[in-house]
Coordinates of C-alpha atoms in Angstrom, one line a residue:
Chain D
M4 CA 99.1 127.6 121.7
R5 CA 98.3 123.9 121.5
I6 CA 98.2 121.3 124.3
G7 CA 99.3 117.7 124.2
I8 CA 98.4 115.3 127.0
D9 CA 99.6 111.7 127.5
V10 CA 97.3 109.9 129.8
G11 CA 99.2 106.9 131.0
G12 CA 98.2 104.1 133.4
T13 CA 100.1 105.7 136.3
K14 CA 101.0 109.2 135.3
T15 CA 99.8 111.9 133.0
E16 CA 102.3 114.0 131.1
S17 CA 101.2 117.3 129.5
V18 CA 102.9 120.0 127.4
A19 CA 102.0 123.4 126.0
L20 CA 103.5 124.3 122.7
D21 CA 103.8 127.7 121.2
D22 CA 103.0 128.5 117.6
R23 CA 106.4 127.5 116.5
G24 CA 106.0 124.1 118.1
V25 CA 108.3 124.8 121.0
V26 CA 107.5 123.3 124.4
V27 CA 106.8 126.3 126.7
A28 CA 105.3 124.5 129.7
R29 CA 105.2 121.0 131.2
D30 CA 103.2 119.1 133.8
E31 CA 103.4 115.7 135.3
R32 CA 101.0 114.2 137.8
P33 CA 99.4 110.8 138.8
T34 CA 96.5 109.7 136.7
G35 CA 93.1 109.2 138.4
F36 CA 91.1 106.1 137.8
G37 CA 87.7 106.2 136.0
L38 CA 86.2 108.9 133.7
A39 CA 85.5 111.6 136.3
E40 CA 89.0 111.2 137.8
V41 CA 90.8 111.2 134.4
V42 CA 88.8 114.3 133.3
A43 CA 89.7 116.0 136.6
T44 CA 93.4 115.1 136.1
V45 CA 93.3 116.7 132.7
H46 CA 91.7 119.8 134.0
V47 CA 94.2 120.3 136.7
A48 CA 97.1 119.6 134.2
L49 CA 95.6 122.2 131.8
A50 CA 95.3 124.8 134.6
S51 CA 98.9 124.2 135.5
L52 CA 100.1 124.6 132.0
M53 CA 98.1 127.8 131.6
R54 CA 99.4 129.2 134.8
Q55 CA 103.0 128.5 133.7
V56 CA 102.6 130.4 130.5
G57 CA 100.8 133.2 132.2
A58 CA 97.5 132.8 130.3
R59 CA 95.3 131.4 133.0
D60 CA 92.1 132.3 131.3
A61 CA 93.1 131.8 127.7
R62 CA 91.8 128.8 125.7
P63 CA 94.3 126.7 123.8
A64 CA 93.7 126.3 120.0
S65 CA 93.5 122.5 120.2
I66 CA 94.1 119.7 122.6
G67 CA 95.4 116.3 121.6
I68 CA 95.3 113.3 124.0
G69 CA 97.2 110.1 123.9
V70 CA 95.7 107.1 125.7
P71 CA 96.8 103.5 126.0
G72 CA 95.1 101.0 123.7
L73 CA 92.2 102.9 122.2
V74 CA 89.5 100.5 121.2
D75 CA 88.2 100.3 117.7
R76 CA 84.4 100.6 117.8
R77 CA 83.7 98.6 114.7
T78 CA 85.9 95.5 115.4
G79 CA 85.6 95.7 119.1
T80 CA 89.3 95.1 119.5
V81 CA 89.8 95.5 123.2
L82 CA 93.5 94.7 123.9
H83 CA 94.3 97.5 126.3
A84 CA 97.9 97.7 127.4
V85 CA 96.8 99.5 130.5
N86 CA 93.2 99.9 131.7
L87 CA 92.2 103.5 132.7
G88 CA 88.8 102.4 133.7
I89 CA 87.2 104.6 131.0
D90 CA 85.8 104.7 127.5
E91 CA 88.5 106.7 125.8
F92 CA 86.0 107.9 123.2
A93 CA 83.8 109.4 125.9
L94 CA 86.8 111.2 127.3
G95 CA 87.4 113.2 124.1
G96 CA 83.7 114.2 123.8
E97 CA 83.5 115.1 127.4
L98 CA 86.5 117.3 127.3
A99 CA 85.6 119.0 124.0
R100 CA 82.1 119.8 125.4
R101 CA 83.4 121.2 128.7
L102 CA 86.3 123.2 127.2
G103 CA 84.8 124.3 123.9
V104 CA 88.0 123.3 122.1
P105 CA 88.7 120.7 119.5
V106 CA 89.9 117.5 121.2
T107 CA 91.6 114.7 119.3
V108 CA 92.1 111.3 121.1
E109 CA 94.5 108.8 119.7
N110 CA 96.4 105.7 120.8
D111 CA 99.5 106.8 122.8
V112 CA 101.9 104.8 120.7
N113 CA 100.6 106.6 117.6
A114 CA 101.0 109.9 119.4
A115 CA 104.6 108.9 120.3
A116 CA 105.3 108.2 116.6
V117 CA 104.0 111.7 115.7
G118 CA 106.1 113.2 118.5
S119 CA 109.2 111.4 117.3
Y120 CA 108.7 112.4 113.7
R121 CA 108.3 116.1 114.7
A122 CA 111.4 115.9 116.9
L123 CA 113.6 114.3 114.2
V124 CA 112.4 116.8 111.6
R125 CA 113.2 119.6 114.0
D126 CA 116.6 118.2 114.6
G127 CA 117.4 118.7 110.9
L128 CA 116.1 115.5 109.3
S129 CA 113.7 117.6 107.2
G130 CA 113.6 115.1 104.4
L131 CA 112.6 112.3 106.8
S132 CA 110.1 110.2 104.7
S133 CA 108.8 107.8 107.4
L134 CA 109.4 106.3 110.8
A135 CA 107.9 103.7 113.1
F136 CA 107.8 104.1 116.9
L137 CA 108.1 100.7 118.4
N138 CA 106.8 100.7 121.9
V139 CA 108.1 97.9 124.2
G140 CA 106.3 98.5 127.4
T141 CA 103.6 96.4 129.1
G142 CA 102.6 95.5 125.6
L143 CA 104.3 95.7 122.2
A144 CA 102.9 97.8 119.4
A145 CA 104.1 100.3 116.8
G146 CA 102.9 103.6 115.3
I147 CA 103.8 104.5 111.8
V148 CA 104.2 108.0 110.3
V149 CA 104.6 108.4 106.5
D150 CA 105.4 111.9 105.1
G151 CA 104.2 113.5 108.4
T152 CA 100.9 111.6 108.4
L153 CA 99.9 108.9 110.8
L154 CA 99.2 105.6 109.1
S155 CA 95.9 104.7 110.8
G156 CA 94.6 101.8 108.8
S157 CA 90.9 101.1 107.9
N158 CA 89.9 100.6 111.6
G159 CA 92.6 102.6 113.4
T160 CA 94.7 99.5 114.2
A161 CA 97.6 99.8 111.8
G162 CA 100.9 99.1 113.5
E163 CA 99.5 96.6 116.1
I164 CA 102.3 94.2 115.2
G165 CA 102.4 92.8 118.8
H166 CA 100.0 90.1 117.8
I167 CA 101.8 88.7 114.9
P168 CA 103.3 85.3 115.8
V169 CA 107.0 85.0 115.2
L170 CA 108.1 82.0 117.4
T171 CA 106.6 78.7 116.3
G172 CA 105.5 76.8 119.4
G173 CA 106.2 79.8 121.5
P174 CA 104.3 80.8 124.7
R175 CA 100.6 81.5 124.7
C176 CA 99.6 85.1 124.2
R177 CA 96.8 86.9 126.0
C178 CA 95.3 87.5 122.5
G179 CA 94.7 83.7 122.2
Q180 CA 97.4 83.0 119.7
S181 CA 100.9 81.6 120.5
G182 CA 104.4 83.0 120.0
C183 CA 103.2 86.5 119.3
L184 CA 105.8 89.3 119.5
E185 CA 104.0 90.6 122.6
A186 CA 104.1 87.1 124.1
V187 CA 107.9 87.0 124.1
A188 CA 109.0 90.7 123.9
S189 CA 107.1 92.9 126.4
G190 CA 106.6 93.6 130.1
Y191 CA 103.6 91.2 129.9
A192 CA 105.9 88.5 128.6
V193 CA 108.5 89.1 131.3
A194 CA 105.8 89.2 134.0
T195 CA 104.2 85.9 132.9
R196 CA 107.3 84.0 132.0
W197 CA 109.6 85.2 134.8
P198 CA 107.5 86.0 137.8
S199 CA 109.6 88.1 140.1
S200 CA 109.1 90.4 143.1
A201 CA 112.2 92.4 142.1
E202 CA 111.7 96.1 141.6
H203 CA 112.9 95.7 138.0
P204 CA 111.8 92.3 136.8
L205 CA 113.7 92.7 133.5
L206 CA 117.0 93.4 135.3
D207 CA 116.3 90.4 137.5
L208 CA 115.8 88.3 134.4
F209 CA 119.0 89.5 132.8
R210 CA 121.0 88.9 136.1
A211 CA 119.7 85.3 136.3
S212 CA 120.5 84.8 132.6
R213 CA 124.1 86.1 133.1
Q214 CA 124.4 83.7 136.1
G215 CA 123.6 80.8 133.8
D216 CA 119.9 80.0 134.7
P217 CA 118.8 78.1 131.6
L218 CA 115.2 79.2 131.8
A219 CA 116.2 82.8 132.3
E220 CA 118.6 82.5 129.4
R221 CA 115.9 81.2 127.1
I222 CA 113.4 83.9 128.2
A223 CA 116.0 86.7 127.8
S224 CA 117.0 85.4 124.5
D225 CA 113.4 85.2 123.2
L226 CA 112.9 88.8 124.4
V227 CA 116.0 90.1 122.5
D228 CA 115.1 88.0 119.4
G229 CA 111.5 89.3 119.6
I230 CA 112.4 93.0 119.7
A231 CA 114.9 92.4 116.9
A232 CA 112.2 90.6 114.9
A233 CA 109.8 93.5 115.5
I234 CA 112.4 96.0 114.2
R235 CA 113.1 93.7 111.2
M236 CA 109.4 93.4 110.5
L237 CA 108.9 97.2 110.5
V238 CA 111.8 97.8 108.2
V239 CA 111.0 94.9 105.8
A240 CA 107.2 95.5 105.7
F241 CA 106.9 99.3 105.9
D242 CA 110.4 100.2 104.7
V243 CA 110.5 103.0 107.3
E244 CA 113.6 105.2 107.3
R245 CA 113.8 105.1 111.1
V246 CA 112.6 102.8 113.8
I247 CA 112.4 104.5 117.2
V248 CA 112.5 101.9 120.0
G249 CA 110.8 103.3 123.1
G250 CA 108.7 102.2 126.0
G251 CA 109.3 101.2 129.6
L252 CA 111.5 98.1 128.8
T253 CA 114.0 100.3 126.9
K254 CA 114.8 102.3 130.0
V255 CA 117.0 99.5 131.6
G256 CA 120.1 100.9 129.9
P257 CA 122.4 100.1 127.0
E258 CA 122.7 96.3 127.7
L259 CA 119.4 95.6 126.0
W260 CA 120.2 97.6 122.9
H261 CA 123.7 96.0 122.6
S262 CA 122.1 92.5 122.6
I263 CA 119.5 93.5 120.0
R264 CA 122.2 95.1 117.9
R265 CA 124.3 91.9 118.0
K266 CA 121.2 89.9 116.9
L267 CA 120.5 92.2 114.0
D268 CA 124.2 92.1 112.9
S269 CA 124.2 88.3 113.1
W270 CA 121.1 88.1 110.9
A271 CA 122.6 90.5 108.4
S272 CA 125.8 88.5 108.2
E273 CA 123.7 85.5 107.0
S274 CA 121.4 87.4 104.6
P275 CA 122.6 89.7 101.8
F276 CA 118.9 90.9 101.6
L277 CA 118.9 92.0 105.3
D278 CA 122.4 93.4 105.0
A279 CA 121.4 95.6 102.1
L280 CA 118.5 97.0 104.1
D281 CA 121.0 98.2 106.7
V282 CA 118.5 97.6 109.6
P283 CA 120.7 98.7 112.6
R284 CA 121.5 102.1 111.0
R285 CA 117.8 102.8 110.9
V286 CA 117.3 102.3 114.6
V287 CA 117.1 105.0 117.3
F288 CA 117.1 103.4 120.7
G289 CA 115.1 105.5 123.2
A290 CA 112.7 108.3 122.5
P291 CA 114.3 111.3 120.9
I292 CA 112.7 113.8 123.4
A293 CA 111.1 113.7 126.8
A294 CA 107.3 113.3 127.0
V295 CA 107.3 112.3 123.3
A296 CA 103.7 111.0 123.3
A297 CA 102.5 114.3 124.9
V298 CA 104.4 116.4 122.3
G299 CA 103.0 114.1 119.5
A300 CA 99.5 114.4 120.9
A301 CA 99.7 118.2 120.5
F302 CA 100.3 117.6 116.7
L303 CA 97.6 115.0 116.2
Q304 CA 95.1 117.3 114.5
E305 CA 97.5 118.1 111.7
S306 CA 99.0 114.6 111.4
S307 CA 95.9 112.5 110.6
Chain Z
M28 CA 94.8 108.1 76.5
R29 CA 97.2 106.3 78.8
I30 CA 99.0 103.1 78.5
G31 CA 99.8 100.5 81.0
I32 CA 102.3 97.7 80.3
D33 CA 103.1 94.7 82.5
V34 CA 106.5 93.3 81.4
G35 CA 106.5 89.7 82.9
G36 CA 109.2 87.1 82.7
T37 CA 107.4 85.2 79.9
K38 CA 104.7 87.5 78.5
T39 CA 104.0 91.2 78.2
E40 CA 100.4 92.4 78.8
S41 CA 99.4 95.9 77.7
V42 CA 96.3 98.0 77.9
A43 CA 95.2 101.4 76.6
L44 CA 92.7 103.3 78.7
D45 CA 90.6 106.2 77.7
D46 CA 90.1 109.4 79.7
R47 CA 87.5 107.7 81.9
G48 CA 89.9 104.9 82.7
V49 CA 88.1 102.3 80.6
V50 CA 90.2 99.7 78.8
V51 CA 89.8 100.3 75.1
A52 CA 92.6 98.1 73.7
R53 CA 94.6 95.1 74.9
D54 CA 97.7 93.3 73.7
E55 CA 99.6 90.2 74.9
R56 CA 102.8 88.9 73.5
P57 CA 106.0 87.0 74.6
T58 CA 108.6 89.1 76.4
G59 CA 112.0 89.4 74.7
F60 CA 115.2 89.0 76.8
G61 CA 117.6 91.8 77.4
L62 CA 117.1 95.6 77.1
A63 CA 116.9 95.9 73.3
E64 CA 114.4 93.0 73.1
V65 CA 112.3 94.3 75.9
V66 CA 112.2 97.8 74.4
A67 CA 111.3 96.2 71.1
T68 CA 108.5 94.2 72.7
V69 CA 107.1 97.4 74.3
H70 CA 107.3 99.2 70.9
V71 CA 105.4 96.5 69.1
A72 CA 102.8 96.3 71.9
L73 CA 102.3 100.1 71.8
A74 CA 101.9 100.0 68.0
S75 CA 99.3 97.3 68.3
L76 CA 97.3 99.2 71.0
M77 CA 97.4 102.4 68.8
R78 CA 96.2 100.5 65.8
Q79 CA 93.3 99.0 67.7
V80 CA 92.1 102.4 68.9
G81 CA 92.6 103.8 65.4
A82 CA 95.2 106.3 66.5
R83 CA 98.3 104.9 64.9
D84 CA 100.4 108.1 64.9
A85 CA 99.0 109.6 68.1
R86 CA 101.1 109.8 71.3
P87 CA 99.7 108.5 74.6
A88 CA 99.6 111.0 77.5
S89 CA 101.6 108.7 79.7
I90 CA 103.0 105.2 79.9
G91 CA 103.3 103.2 83.1
I92 CA 105.3 100.0 83.2
G93 CA 105.3 97.2 85.7
V94 CA 108.4 95.0 86.0
P95 CA 109.3 92.1 88.3
G96 CA 111.5 92.9 91.3
L97 CA 112.6 96.4 90.6
V98 CA 115.9 96.9 92.4
D99 CA 116.5 99.8 94.7
R100 CA 119.6 101.6 93.7
R101 CA 120.6 102.8 97.2
T102 CA 120.3 99.6 99.1
G103 CA 121.2 97.4 96.2
T104 CA 118.4 95.0 97.1
V105 CA 118.5 92.5 94.2
L106 CA 115.9 89.8 94.9
H107 CA 114.4 89.5 91.4
A108 CA 111.5 87.2 91.2
V109 CA 112.1 86.8 87.5
N110 CA 115.2 88.1 85.6
L111 CA 114.5 90.1 82.5
G112 CA 118.2 90.5 81.8
I113 CA 117.8 94.3 82.0
D114 CA 118.3 97.3 84.3
E115 CA 114.7 98.2 84.8
F116 CA 115.7 101.8 85.5
A117 CA 117.4 102.0 82.1
L118 CA 114.2 100.8 80.5
G119 CA 112.2 103.7 81.7
G120 CA 114.7 106.3 80.6
E121 CA 115.2 104.6 77.2
L122 CA 111.5 104.6 76.5
A123 CA 110.9 108.1 77.7
R124 CA 113.7 109.3 75.5
R125 CA 112.5 107.5 72.4
L126 CA 108.8 108.2 72.8
G127 CA 108.9 111.7 74.2
V128 CA 106.3 110.7 76.8
P129 CA 106.5 110.5 80.6
V130 CA 107.3 106.9 81.6
T131 CA 106.9 105.5 85.1
V132 CA 108.4 102.2 86.0
E133 CA 107.3 100.4 89.1
N134 CA 107.4 96.9 90.7
D135 CA 104.7 94.8 89.1
V136 CA 103.2 93.7 92.4
N137 CA 102.8 97.4 93.3
A138 CA 101.2 98.0 89.9
A139 CA 98.8 95.2 90.6
A140 CA 97.9 96.8 93.9
V141 CA 97.1 100.0 92.1
G142 CA 95.1 98.2 89.5
S143 CA 93.1 96.3 92.1
Y144 CA 92.3 99.5 94.0
R145 CA 91.1 101.2 90.8
A146 CA 89.0 98.2 89.9
L147 CA 87.3 97.9 93.3
V148 CA 86.6 101.6 93.5
R149 CA 85.1 101.4 90.0
D150 CA 83.0 98.5 91.2
G151 CA 81.3 100.7 93.8
L152 CA 83.7 100.5 96.7
S153 CA 84.2 104.3 96.4
G154 CA 85.0 104.6 100.1
L155 CA 87.7 102.0 100.0
S156 CA 90.4 103.2 102.3
S157 CA 93.2 100.8 101.7
L158 CA 94.2 97.4 100.2
A159 CA 97.1 95.0 99.9
F160 CA 97.8 93.0 96.8
L161 CA 99.5 89.8 98.0
N162 CA 101.3 88.2 95.1
V163 CA 101.9 84.5 95.4
G164 CA 103.9 83.6 92.3
T165 CA 107.5 82.5 91.9
G166 CA 108.1 84.8 94.9
L167 CA 105.9 86.2 97.6
A168 CA 105.4 90.0 98.0
A169 CA 102.7 92.6 98.6
G170 CA 101.9 96.0 97.3
I171 CA 100.0 98.4 99.6
V172 CA 97.6 101.2 98.5
V173 CA 96.3 103.7 101.1
D174 CA 93.7 106.3 100.0
G175 CA 94.6 105.7 96.4
T176 CA 98.3 106.2 96.9
L177 CA 101.0 103.5 96.7
L178 CA 102.9 103.0 100.0
S179 CA 106.4 103.0 98.6
G180 CA 108.5 103.2 101.7
S181 CA 111.8 105.1 102.0
N182 CA 113.6 103.0 99.5
G183 CA 110.7 101.6 97.4
T184 CA 110.7 98.3 99.2
A185 CA 107.5 98.6 101.4
G186 CA 105.4 95.5 101.2
E187 CA 108.3 93.0 100.6
I188 CA 107.0 90.8 103.3
G189 CA 108.2 87.6 101.6
H190 CA 111.4 87.8 103.6
I191 CA 109.9 88.0 107.0
P192 CA 110.5 84.7 108.8
V193 CA 107.4 83.0 110.2
L194 CA 108.3 79.4 110.7
T195 CA 111.0 78.9 113.3
G196 CA 113.4 76.2 112.1
G197 CA 111.8 76.4 108.6
P198 CA 113.5 75.9 105.3
R199 CA 116.4 78.0 104.2
C200 CA 115.3 81.0 102.0
R201 CA 117.3 82.3 99.0
C202 CA 117.6 85.6 100.9
G203 CA 119.9 83.8 103.4
Q204 CA 117.4 83.7 106.3
S205 CA 115.3 80.6 107.3
G206 CA 111.5 80.1 107.4
C207 CA 110.6 83.2 105.4
L208 CA 107.1 83.5 104.0
E209 CA 108.6 83.1 100.5
A210 CA 110.6 80.0 101.7
V211 CA 107.3 78.2 102.5
A212 CA 104.6 79.9 100.4
S213 CA 105.6 80.5 96.8
G214 CA 106.4 78.8 93.5
Y215 CA 110.1 79.0 94.6
A216 CA 109.2 77.1 97.8
V217 CA 107.3 74.4 95.9
A218 CA 110.1 74.1 93.3
T219 CA 112.8 73.6 95.9
R220 CA 110.9 71.5 98.5
W221 CA 108.9 69.3 96.1
P222 CA 110.9 68.9 92.9
S223 CA 108.5 67.7 90.2
S224 CA 108.4 67.3 86.5
A225 CA 104.6 67.7 86.5
E226 CA 103.1 70.5 84.4
H227 CA 101.6 72.0 87.6
P228 CA 104.0 71.2 90.5
L229 CA 101.5 72.6 93.0
L230 CA 98.7 70.3 91.9
D231 CA 101.2 67.4 92.0
L232 CA 102.0 68.4 95.6
F233 CA 98.4 68.6 96.6
R234 CA 97.6 65.2 95.0
A235 CA 100.5 63.6 96.9
S236 CA 99.4 65.2 100.1
R237 CA 95.8 63.9 99.6
Q238 CA 97.3 60.5 99.0
G239 CA 99.0 60.6 102.4
D240 CA 102.6 61.3 101.5
P241 CA 103.9 62.7 104.8
L242 CA 106.5 65.0 103.2
A243 CA 103.9 66.4 100.8
E244 CA 101.5 66.8 103.6
R245 CA 104.0 68.9 105.5
I246 CA 105.0 71.0 102.5
A247 CA 101.4 71.6 101.5
S248 CA 100.4 72.5 105.1
D249 CA 103.4 74.9 105.4
L250 CA 102.3 76.5 102.1
V251 CA 98.7 77.0 103.2
D252 CA 99.8 78.2 106.7
G253 CA 102.3 80.6 105.0
I254 CA 99.7 82.3 102.8
A255 CA 97.3 82.5 105.7
A256 CA 100.1 84.0 107.8
A257 CA 100.9 86.6 105.1
I258 CA 97.2 87.6 104.9
R259 CA 97.1 87.9 108.7
M260 CA 100.3 89.9 108.8
L261 CA 98.9 92.4 106.2
V262 CA 95.7 92.8 108.1
V263 CA 97.3 93.1 111.6
A264 CA 100.3 95.3 110.5
F265 CA 98.7 97.5 107.9
D266 CA 95.0 97.2 108.9
V267 CA 94.1 97.2 105.2
E268 CA 90.4 97.0 104.3
R269 CA 91.0 94.3 101.6
V270 CA 93.7 91.8 100.8
I271 CA 93.7 90.7 97.2
V272 CA 95.4 87.4 96.8
G273 CA 96.8 87.0 93.3
G274 CA 99.7 85.5 91.4
G275 CA 100.4 82.3 89.6
L276 CA 99.8 80.0 92.5
T277 CA 96.3 81.2 93.1
K278 CA 95.2 80.0 89.6
V279 CA 95.0 76.4 90.7
G280 CA 91.4 76.7 91.7
P281 CA 89.3 77.0 94.8
E282 CA 90.9 74.2 96.7
L283 CA 93.8 76.4 97.8
W284 CA 91.5 79.2 99.0
H285 CA 89.3 76.7 100.9
S286 CA 92.3 75.5 102.8
I287 CA 93.5 79.0 103.6
R288 CA 90.1 80.0 104.7
R289 CA 89.8 77.0 107.0
K290 CA 93.2 78.0 108.5
L291 CA 92.1 81.6 109.1
D292 CA 88.8 80.4 110.6
S293 CA 90.7 78.1 112.9
W294 CA 93.0 80.8 114.1
A295 CA 90.1 83.2 114.7
S296 CA 88.3 80.5 116.8
E297 CA 91.3 80.5 119.2
S298 CA 91.9 84.3 119.3
P299 CA 89.2 86.9 120.1
F300 CA 91.7 89.5 118.8
L301 CA 91.9 87.9 115.4
D302 CA 88.2 87.1 115.4
A303 CA 87.4 90.8 115.9
L304 CA 89.6 91.7 112.9
D305 CA 87.4 89.5 110.7
V306 CA 90.3 88.6 108.5
P307 CA 88.5 86.2 106.0
R308 CA 85.9 88.9 105.2
R309 CA 88.7 91.2 104.0
V310 CA 90.1 88.7 101.5
V311 CA 89.4 88.7 97.8
F312 CA 90.9 85.6 96.3
G313 CA 92.1 86.2 92.7
A314 CA 92.7 89.5 90.9
P315 CA 89.5 91.4 90.4
I316 CA 90.2 92.1 86.7
A317 CA 92.3 90.7 83.9
A318 CA 95.7 92.2 83.3
V319 CA 95.5 93.9 86.7
A320 CA 99.1 94.9 86.8
A321 CA 98.9 96.4 83.3
V322 CA 95.8 98.4 84.2
G323 CA 97.5 99.5 87.5
A324 CA 100.6 100.5 85.6
A325 CA 98.5 102.9 83.5
F326 CA 97.5 104.7 86.8
L327 CA 101.0 104.8 88.3
Q328 CA 101.7 108.5 87.6
E329 CA 98.7 109.6 89.7
S330 CA 99.1 107.0 92.4
S331 CA 102.6 107.7 93.8

């Protein structure tokens, strides 16, 4: 049995997989803040999974953990999407020491990419060569899987396309540049450009845009263009067979995907090059399975 | 012995490598036009290499061939940088049939990426994890090598970043989009935006820019920004350890690299994120060896 745990900013999702890779237990609970609390959350989640599978005292073969915005030690890149109040590297060491089990810690978007790959291969796409998981949540980033293996890059930051500028003269990004994908197409972008006390700021933005508010129209249009540009970039640069578009912002319903799809179609109608790449056909909107990052985390050891 | 051949639009460069990967013979000659002429060029080059190594009647173990802008059959992507007047797929089959030797045909930029990787590893960078070869010639494109293996993508088009738009409202690209990297940072961009009968149109552009011509200043500035943006994109998206910047436009001398370097430094001074990625340190300006695509072509069989 192997365990995958997705430690998010607000909740922690955990799964236990049997030897065939089938999910046999699930757990979901709020994430504590700080190293001790996060370790405690993981412990309680583990106990819950073990209880569900009737193996309370057994040890899993391996544990994989997805965390937001893992920092690269060498470059010191510190752009957390969500702050857990911990050193994520310490988390892996601490858990491995306490549990006596190999623990792999990885960025949660990369874990979601691995989970999506496993899910699509399971669903019959056995010849799937590659995919990107594009996460549009608080931040914007992608994880890339090629032939079943995570593309990590030389410092572990491959796929961090959120900080590639795409809109000349666009809004300032928290990374210091301007017009980055993340500065126009993310929860962060909506929060800074369209401050709102509504429960769903993105839906509030879309509503105002539909009602003709010119600022809302521009921000919504930048958002749709930005996600479409991120998809195009992943297809053109990496030539991935599939782009899975997931993350919090994609949960607002089909309206967003319809707008992105119209934009991709409009670009293709102007460019034989893009048309030949058949970008929309490669897109899967929404994660293919529940708790995709947790499932992917369970496969991290054999995917890197 | 293995053979690598770089069939360019105007000249064909060929090398023979011994079993240790050392270049033991070289050949350079004009490329013929059309399939029969290209096959003949390759035959004569082969005979010359064999004569040089004193093995006129021996057969090489393998032959690798780099060609400009290999077309993907499935997508029909047809953006040739240079037209050889042939179906490059037919070339490989024809040569393999005639010579009774395995022939691998690959895009020349990808071949240059493999050649650069081999050269850097040979030079002592044995732990080199990954690199991109950014070709700034008539067109703009990149080849990516990760752990010694070419990143091909699902249709063989990975690394074709030339058709990612980076300049909002920028000039129309031959691919149908606007503001693409190739539309601002390539020989094609210079030829269409700064028509000139000078022997070196790029030097003519730089001269006019230095003399204060406002149009030349903008075009030159777009070119420098575009190459810098391509380098940044390769580092951010792929997290490659090195970016080799090669191709015809890089042969004008150090002025171009100094301008690109200033631009990268200026971006890093505004962005802690970019600063941490240490982009300029990753750049090698100019191919690390002569006939880099021909040398890479000789290693294609074991790099894909």
